Amino acid sequence: MQTTEILRTEVKFRFIDYLKAAQIPYYEPSLTVCPHCGQHAQVVGDFLWNCPNCGSKGDVVDYAMESHGFRKTADALKHVCRVLGVKICSLDTIAADELMDMQFPDNPELIEGLLGKGLYLLAGASKIGKSWLVLWLAHCVSLGLPVWELKTRQCGVLYLSLEDTDQRLQRRLVEVTGGETGDLTIATDAELLGSGLEEQLTNFLSDHPETKFVIIDTLQKIRQLKADSYSYAGDYATLTVLKQIADRFDLTILLVHHTRKQEADDAVDKISGTTGLIGCADGSLILEKENRLGTQGSLTVTSREHPDKKLLLDFDREKKIWKFLSYADSQEEEPEDPILAAVGILLQDKPSWKGTATELLEALLKINSSLLAKPNSLVRKLNAKTRELSERYGIRYLGRREENVKYLILERMSDKSDTSDAGRGDSDTDHVGHIEQS
């Protein structure tokens, strides 16, 4: 079985040969630039580097970790191995019991019920108003303004408007924003995927950690023109690169694309290209108009996190904004989970509750004696339903270990949108399960 030490050793012997043979630099900026201070760093022994300016040092795996935003050394090592062609012969596995005992921090969605974290496609016919829509979304998110009465997570936004000029974008910004912009950064030129775009994005995101929304308009402007680019494998591979960046930096990438001319019963089937695009993306938004000369349109939304929905919209030609009219079908609220409903009742008249899993189960059974749960399964249910508990009931859940006793803590939030600290306890205490920090 391979170990981290074995892989790092093999990387050590291959790295300098790779640098000598490569036609382009391995990283941009090159290995001789310190990821901490940006000054010239020295390469020692063909594998190690150090910076005489700030004293930082490490190897190529450490450099990948620092300059490309990897949160785990293992992820940086895998990335370097794949670039160098070093085979990774062992699987990273986790037992189902261990996975269910993990508690993850629950970050709010970028746009509630519309865009979560990951990679999303926005597809529509040419000149239908896709660019107006994404520019408005960028504006709203950068200021934390609601989108069609849906809450947004305010953050930095990077907008690659690759079919526009600076002058045209200036005019559009004035029309959409009225002259007021938030943390919005724009570029009208970028490299292709495989020819520098990955490095451009990762370097920008490393330097601007507050940026959690990236818009690329359009897919066609960043993909390589190769014979296999438009096969299933080519489509999937193209989007995989972007999805890995979205997952690595814990953000949302919205990729603008086109629909095909052929009609289809399923809106998703109208997206141009193979099903490799849909298979890789975390969700899709399909923008359509009933009549090209009219203003009425619809936005069909699919994702891994929510049931499909269709929004009826109207384009305001004066303000250049898509306005919400209604949902095509009534949006029925998902049925209540009896355990979460009991937790909601438990905290109706108190700001917080603290106790063991056994004590919590006893308290919930007094509210609903028909609950089918054990202390261990109760904890796992809460671990998996943290977001629903916060969004639907306004309750923050976290676990904490004190003097070798595992406590569950439930706190009523004054604002249901305040979920930034969900799943986190004191920094000097252990948590129930294994809580991954973002």
C-alpha positions as semicolon CSV with decimal commas, in nm:
position;residue;x (nm);y (nm);z (nm)
1;M;0,000;0,000;0,000
2;Q;0,132;0,342;-0,095
3;T;0,198;0,595;0,176
4;T;0,231;0,971;0,158
5;E;0,608;0,939;0,209
6;I;0,641;0,699;-0,086
7;L;0,445;0,926;-0,315
8;R;0,642;1,234;-0,212
9;T;0,967;1,047;-0,276
10;E;0,857;0,948;-0,626
11;V;0,749;1,305;-0,695
12;K;1,093;1,421;-0,583
13;F;1,269;1,209;-0,845
14;R;1,035;1,307;-1,127
15;F;0,984;1,676;-1,066
16;I;1,311;1,818;-1,198
17;D;1,291;1,598;-1,509
18;Y;0,942;1,729;-1,566
19;L;1,057;2,090;-1,539
20;K;1,337;2,029;-1,790
21;A;1,109;1,855;-2,041
22;A;0,802;2,077;-2,009
23;Q;0,739;2,328;-2,283
24;I;0,546;2,555;-2,045
25;P;0,602;2,630;-1,674
26;Y;0,447;2,385;-1,429
27;Y;0,288;2,665;-1,234
28;E;0,214;3,026;-1,310
29;P;0,387;3,197;-1,143
30;S;0,682;2,961;-1,171
31;L;0,828;2,764;-0,882
32;T;1,088;3,032;-0,824
33;V;0,828;3,281;-0,698
34;C;0,752;3,266;-0,326
35;P;0,376;3,204;-0,271
36;H;0,392;3,408;0,051
37;C;0,565;3,732;-0,042
38;G;0,592;3,713;-0,422
39;Q;0,970;3,759;-0,421
40;H;1,225;3,537;-0,594
41;A;1,278;3,205;-0,419
42;Q;1,572;2,966;-0,458
43;V;1,539;2,604;-0,567
44;V;1,763;2,376;-0,360
45;G;1,845;2,020;-0,455
46;D;1,608;2,030;-0,753
47;F;1,310;1,972;-0,525
48;L;1,315;2,200;-0,222
49;W;1,272;2,576;-0,232
50;N;1,329;2,857;0,014
51;C;1,276;3,232;0,013
52;P;1,559;3,449;0,149
53;N;1,315;3,741;0,171
54;C;1,057;3,601;0,415
55;G;1,217;3,272;0,520
56;S;0,941;3,045;0,379
57;K;1,049;2,706;0,251
58;G;0,910;2,371;0,143
59;D;0,886;2,132;-0,149
60;V;0,672;2,128;-0,461
61;V;0,378;1,977;-0,273
62;D;0,393;2,255;-0,014
63;Y;0,409;2,505;-0,299
64;A;0,099;2,357;-0,463
65;M;-0,076;2,375;-0,128
66;E;0,008;2,742;-0,078
67;S;-0,034;2,876;-0,431
68;H;-0,341;2,680;-0,542
69;G;-0,559;2,688;-0,236
70;F;-0,558;2,320;-0,138
71;R;-0,682;2,277;0,217
72;K;-0,524;1,935;0,266
73;T;-0,169;1,823;0,195
74;A;-0,304;1,497;0,054
75;D;-0,506;1,685;-0,209
76;A;-0,203;1,889;-0,315
77;L;0,008;1,573;-0,337
78;K;-0,252;1,402;-0,557
79;H;-0,263;1,703;-0,787
80;V;0,115;1,704;-0,830
81;C;0,117;1,326;-0,887
82;R;-0,141;1,355;-1,163
83;V;0,051;1,633;-1,334
84;L;0,375;1,434;-1,320
85;G;0,214;1,102;-1,416
86;V;0,291;0,937;-1,081
87;K;0,043;0,655;-1,030
88;I;-0,172;0,665;-0,716
89;C;-0,240;0,298;-0,652
90;S;-0,442;0,309;-0,329
91;L;-0,795;0,433;-0,269
92;D;-0,891;0,682;-0,004
93;T;-1,179;0,512;0,172
94;I;-1,400;0,583;0,470
95;A;-1,633;0,352;0,663
96;A;-2,002;0,436;0,637
97;D;-2,028;0,458;1,017
98;E;-1,741;0,708;1,030
99;L;-1,897;0,918;0,753
100;M;-2,233;0,933;0,931
101;D;-2,060;1,045;1,250
102;M;-1,897;1,340;1,077
103;Q;-2,045;1,685;1,118
104;F;-1,977;1,941;0,847
105;P;-2,013;2,317;0,879
106;D;-2,325;2,429;0,698
107;N;-2,250;2,733;0,485
108;P;-2,551;2,913;0,338
109;E;-2,624;2,879;-0,032
110;L;-2,507;3,153;-0,264
111;I;-2,866;3,220;-0,373
112;E;-3,126;3,042;-0,162
113;G;-3,289;2,758;-0,356
114;L;-3,121;2,864;-0,681
115;L;-2,741;2,836;-0,662
116;G;-2,543;2,636;-0,410
117;K;-2,174;2,558;-0,406
118;G;-2,017;2,384;-0,703
119;L;-2,043;2,417;-1,080
120;Y;-2,364;2,531;-1,252
121;L;-2,458;2,579;-1,617
122;L;-2,675;2,866;-1,741
123;A;-2,792;2,783;-2,093
124;G;-3,010;2,974;-2,334
125;A;-3,047;3,073;-2,697
126;S;-2,819;3,336;-2,846
127;K;-2,909;3,699;-2,760
128;I;-3,191;3,591;-2,527
129;G;-3,063;3,789;-2,228
130;K;-2,823;3,551;-2,052
131;S;-2,552;3,814;-2,011
132;W;-2,798;4,065;-1,866
133;L;-2,910;3,799;-1,617
134;V;-2,563;3,701;-1,497
135;L;-2,453;4,064;-1,469
136;W;-2,755;4,133;-1,248
137;L;-2,683;3,821;-1,040
138;A;-2,322;3,936;-0,997
139;H;-2,442;4,279;-0,886
140;C;-2,693;4,139;-0,635
141;V;-2,452;3,890;-0,479
142;S;-2,170;4,146;-0,453
143;L;-2,401;4,368;-0,246
144;G;-2,600;4,095;-0,070
145;L;-2,925;4,205;-0,236
146;P;-3,209;3,953;-0,274
147;V;-3,263;3,778;-0,607
148;W;-3,637;3,749;-0,673
149;E;-3,695;3,767;-0,295
150;L;-3,443;3,484;-0,244
151;K;-3,167;3,549;0,011
152;T;-2,814;3,586;-0,120
153;R;-2,480;3,529;0,047
154;Q;-2,283;3,851;0,008
155;C;-1,930;3,787;-0,118
156;G;-1,674;3,888;-0,375
157;V;-1,762;3,815;-0,739
158;L;-1,533;3,751;-1,036
159;Y;-1,704;3,800;-1,373
160;L;-1,523;3,681;-1,688
161;S;-1,724;3,858;-1,959
162;L;-1,529;3,721;-2,252
163;E;-1,762;3,834;-2,530
164;D;-1,769;4,200;-2,425
165;T;-1,541;4,502;-2,435
166;D;-1,466;4,727;-2,139
167;Q;-1,670;5,007;-2,294
168;R;-1,979;4,789;-2,349
169;L;-1,952;4,650;-1,998
170;Q;-1,932;5,000;-1,856
171;R;-2,262;5,091;-2,024
172;R;-2,426;4,769;-1,908
173;L;-2,305;4,814;-1,551
174;V;-2,457;5,160;-1,534
175;E;-2,790;5,032;-1,666
176;V;-2,810;4,732;-1,432
177;T;-2,655;4,876;-1,116
178;G;-2,743;5,245;-1,140
179;G;-2,377;5,321;-1,072
180;E;-2,353;5,134;-0,739
181;T;-2,137;4,822;-0,731
182;G;-2,011;4,598;-0,456
183;D;-1,708;4,366;-0,450
184;L;-1,726;4,288;-0,822
185;T;-1,413;4,224;-1,034
186;I;-1,434;4,197;-1,413
187;A;-1,211;4,057;-1,687
188;T;-1,280;4,061;-2,061
189;D;-0,989;3,837;-2,161
190;A;-0,862;3,504;-2,029
191;E;-0,665;3,202;-2,145
192;L;-0,816;2,872;-2,256
193;L;-0,859;2,573;-2,026
194;G;-0,537;2,374;-2,046
195;S;-0,343;2,680;-2,160
196;G;-0,342;2,891;-1,845
197;L;-0,701;2,955;-1,733
198;E;-0,676;2,712;-1,442
199;E;-0,370;2,894;-1,312
200;Q;-0,531;3,235;-1,367
201;L;-0,837;3,134;-1,165
202;T;-0,650;2,961;-0,883
203;N;-0,402;3,246;-0,847
204;F;-0,682;3,505;-0,835
205;L;-0,885;3,303;-0,585
206;S;-0,581;3,247;-0,365
207;D;-0,518;3,623;-0,359
208;H;-0,889;3,706;-0,309
209;P;-1,031;3,450;-0,061
210;E;-1,345;3,660;-0,017
211;T;-1,447;3,576;-0,376
212;K;-1,705;3,296;-0,365
213;F;-1,887;3,350;-0,695
214;V;-1,723;3,314;-1,038
215;I;-1,913;3,372;-1,363
216;I;-1,765;3,264;-1,697
217;D;-1,941;3,397;-2,006
218;T;-1,914;3,177;-2,215
219;L;-1,797;2,814;-2,222
220;Q;-1,714;2,842;-2,591
221;K;-1,459;3,115;-2,520
222;I;-1,249;2,900;-2,284
223;R;-1,251;2,550;-2,435
224;Q;-0,981;2,407;-2,662
225;L;-1,073;2,329;-3,022
226;K;-0,965;1,966;-3,039
227;A;-1,107;1,670;-3,226
228;D;-1,244;1,509;-2,908
229;S;-1,353;1,833;-2,738
230;Y;-1,719;1,776;-2,817
231;S;-1,743;1,409;-2,722
232;Y;-1,895;1,292;-2,394
233;A;-1,546;1,242;-2,251
234;G;-1,433;1,583;-2,379
235;D;-1,735;1,766;-2,235
236;Y;-1,700;1,589;-1,901
237;A;-1,325;1,654;-1,881
238;T;-1,373;2,023;-1,964
239;L;-1,621;2,079;-1,682
240;T;-1,430;1,856;-1,438
241;V;-1,144;2,107;-1,431
242;L;-1,381;2,388;-1,333
243;K;-1,569;2,174;-1,082
244;Q;-1,244;2,082;-0,909
245;I;-1,163;2,452;-0,872
246;A;-1,512;2,523;-0,735
247;D;-1,485;2,239;-0,484
248;R;-1,128;2,325;-0,385
249;F;-1,211;2,688;-0,306
250;D;-1,557;2,614;-0,165
251;L;-1,737;2,846;-0,407
252;T;-1,986;2,867;-0,693
253;I;-1,894;2,879;-1,062
254;L;-2,170;2,972;-1,308
255;L;-2,079;2,882;-1,666
256;V;-2,280;3,044;-1,945
257;H;-2,357;2,820;-2,244
258;H;-2,598;2,787;-2,534
259;T;-2,900;2,568;-2,603
260;R;-2,943;2,358;-2,915
261;K;-3,195;2,448;-3,184
262;Q;-3,375;2,114;-3,166
263;E;-3,683;2,098;-2,946
264;A;-3,696;1,858;-2,649
265;D;-3,956;1,768;-2,389
266;D;-3,702;1,798;-2,108
267;A;-3,546;2,144;-2,076
268;V;-3,212;1,990;-1,974
269;D;-3,195;1,806;-2,307
270;K;-3,191;2,145;-2,483
271;I;-2,842;2,225;-2,354
272;S;-2,596;2,218;-2,642
273;G;-2,340;1,937;-2,626
274;T;-2,339;1,588;-2,485
275;T;-2,480;1,467;-2,155
276;G;-2,123;1,488;-2,023
277;L;-2,192;1,854;-1,942
278;I;-2,499;1,775;-1,734
279;G;-2,336;1,473;-1,572
280;C;-2,046;1,678;-1,435
281;A;-2,230;1,995;-1,333
282;D;-2,399;2,026;-0,993
283;G;-2,697;2,197;-1,148
284;S;-2,831;2,379;-1,450
285;L;-3,045;2,683;-1,529
286;I;-3,215;2,693;-1,869
287;L;-3,338;3,036;-1,980
288;E;-3,608;3,038;-2,251
289;K;-3,841;3,291;-2,413
290;E;-4,183;3,219;-2,554
291;N;-4,124;3,467;-2,835
292;R;-3,784;3,611;-2,926
293;L;-3,939;3,955;-2,983
294;G;-4,142;3,938;-2,662
295;T;-4,042;3,979;-2,299
296;Q;-4,200;3,671;-2,138
297;G;-3,961;3,392;-2,045
298;S;-3,890;3,110;-1,803
299;L;-3,597;2,972;-1,604
300;T;-3,591;2,598;-1,539
301;V;-3,367;2,512;-1,242
302;T;-3,226;2,167;-1,167
303;S;-2,972;2,077;-0,900
304;R;-2,846;1,796;-0,680
305;E;-2,973;1,973;-0,367
306;H;-3,332;2,077;-0,450
307;P;-3,633;1,954;-0,646
308;D;-3,659;2,090;-1,000
309;K;-3,850;2,416;-1,038
310;K;-3,956;2,654;-1,314
311;L;-3,973;3,030;-1,268
312;L;-4,180;3,250;-1,497
313;L;-3,998;3,576;-1,574
314;D;-4,044;3,899;-1,764
315;F;-3,760;4,106;-1,911
316;D;-3,779;4,474;-1,820
317;R;-3,632;4,639;-2,129
318;E;-3,589;4,971;-1,956
319;K;-3,399;4,844;-1,649
320;K;-3,246;4,544;-1,834
321;I;-3,351;4,310;-1,551
322;W;-3,538;3,980;-1,553
323;K;-3,829;4,020;-1,312
324;F;-3,996;3,732;-1,131
325;L;-4,365;3,669;-1,205
326;S;-4,448;3,334;-1,047
327;Y;-4,358;2,968;-1,030
328;A;-4,490;2,754;-1,315
329;D;-4,614;2,503;-1,057
330;S;-4,698;2,560;-0,693
331;Q;-4,391;2,503;-0,480
332;E;-4,498;2,255;-0,216
333;E;-4,290;2,257;0,099
334;E;-4,122;1,926;0,173
335;P;-4,288;1,730;0,456
336;E;-4,148;1,785;0,802
337;D;-3,900;1,542;0,948
338;P;-4,059;1,435;1,279
339;I;-3,727;1,453;1,467
340;L;-3,649;1,804;1,344
341;A;-4,007;1,912;1,413
342;A;-3,970;1,788;1,772
343;V;-3,643;1,980;1,807
344;G;-3,824;2,291;1,685
345;I;-4,090;2,246;1,954
346;L;-3,825;2,179;2,219
347;L;-3,669;2,521;2,160
348;Q;-3,991;2,717;2,117
349;D;-3,969;2,876;2,462
350;K;-3,595;2,863;2,529
351;P;-3,289;3,017;2,362
352;S;-3,074;2,703;2,384
353;W;-3,048;2,343;2,500
354;K;-2,744;2,137;2,599
355;G;-2,714;1,771;2,688
356;T;-2,606;1,427;2,575
357;A;-2,763;1,238;2,287
358;T;-2,950;1,018;2,534
359;E;-3,088;1,320;2,718
360;L;-3,196;1,482;2,392
361;L;-3,376;1,168;2,280
362;E;-3,559;1,151;2,613
363;A;-3,667;1,515;2,575
364;L;-3,787;1,460;2,218
365;L;-3,983;1,146;2,312
366;K;-4,179;1,353;2,564
367;I;-4,284;1,570;2,269
368;N;-4,346;1,286;2,024
369;S;-4,351;0,937;2,176
370;S;-4,372;0,772;1,834
371;L;-4,021;0,877;1,725
372;L;-3,816;0,583;1,607
373;A;-3,455;0,661;1,695
374;K;-3,162;0,564;1,911
375;P;-2,909;0,809;2,058
376;N;-2,648;0,724;1,793
377;S;-2,890;0,746;1,501
378;L;-3,027;1,072;1,642
379;V;-2,681;1,232;1,626
380;R;-2,636;1,110;1,270
381;K;-2,973;1,252;1,170
382;L;-2,878;1,594;1,309
383;N;-2,536;1,578;1,141
384;A;-2,700;1,527;0,802
385;K;-2,986;1,774;0,855
386;T;-2,794;2,074;0,988
387;R;-2,896;2,299;0,698
388;E;-3,265;2,208;0,717
389;L;-3,261;2,262;1,093
390;S;-3,116;2,611;1,053
391;E;-3,315;2,723;0,749
392;R;-3,654;2,580;0,843
393;Y;-3,651;2,612;1,222
394;G;-3,387;2,877;1,287
395;I;-3,186;2,645;1,512
396;R;-2,808;2,608;1,513
397;Y;-2,672;2,263;1,600
398;L;-2,320;2,173;1,706
399;G;-2,141;1,911;1,911
400;R;-1,878;1,959;2,177
401;R;-1,670;1,735;2,402
402;E;-1,617;1,848;2,760
403;E;-1,430;1,635;3,014
404;N;-1,471;1,325;2,795
405;V;-1,848;1,375;2,767
406;K;-2,002;1,443;2,425
407;Y;-2,264;1,717;2,439
408;L;-2,513;1,826;2,178
409;I;-2,587;2,199;2,171
410;L;-2,896;2,354;2,014
411;E;-2,924;2,731;1,987
412;R;-3,208;2,941;1,851
413;M;-3,078;3,195;1,602
414;S;-3,208;3,550;1,598
415;D;-3,176;3,547;1,218
416;K;-3,239;3,225;1,027
417;S;-2,990;3,334;0,763
418;D;-2,712;3,341;1,023
419;T;-2,561;2,999;0,964
420;S;-2,199;3,097;0,919
421;D;-2,096;2,937;1,248
422;A;-2,322;2,634;1,226
423;G;-2,147;2,316;1,321
424;R;-1,860;2,485;1,500
425;G;-1,769;2,492;1,864
426;D;-1,483;2,633;2,065
427;S;-1,147;2,600;1,899
428;D;-0,996;2,428;2,202
429;T;-1,259;2,153;2,232
430;D;-1,325;1,831;2,045
431;H;-1,650;1,799;1,852
432;V;-1,903;1,525;1,816
433;G;-1,782;1,325;1,517
434;H;-1,518;1,491;1,306
435;I;-1,609;1,846;1,212
436;E;-1,428;1,971;0,904
437;Q;-1,340;2,338;0,919
438;S;-1,383;2,546;0,606
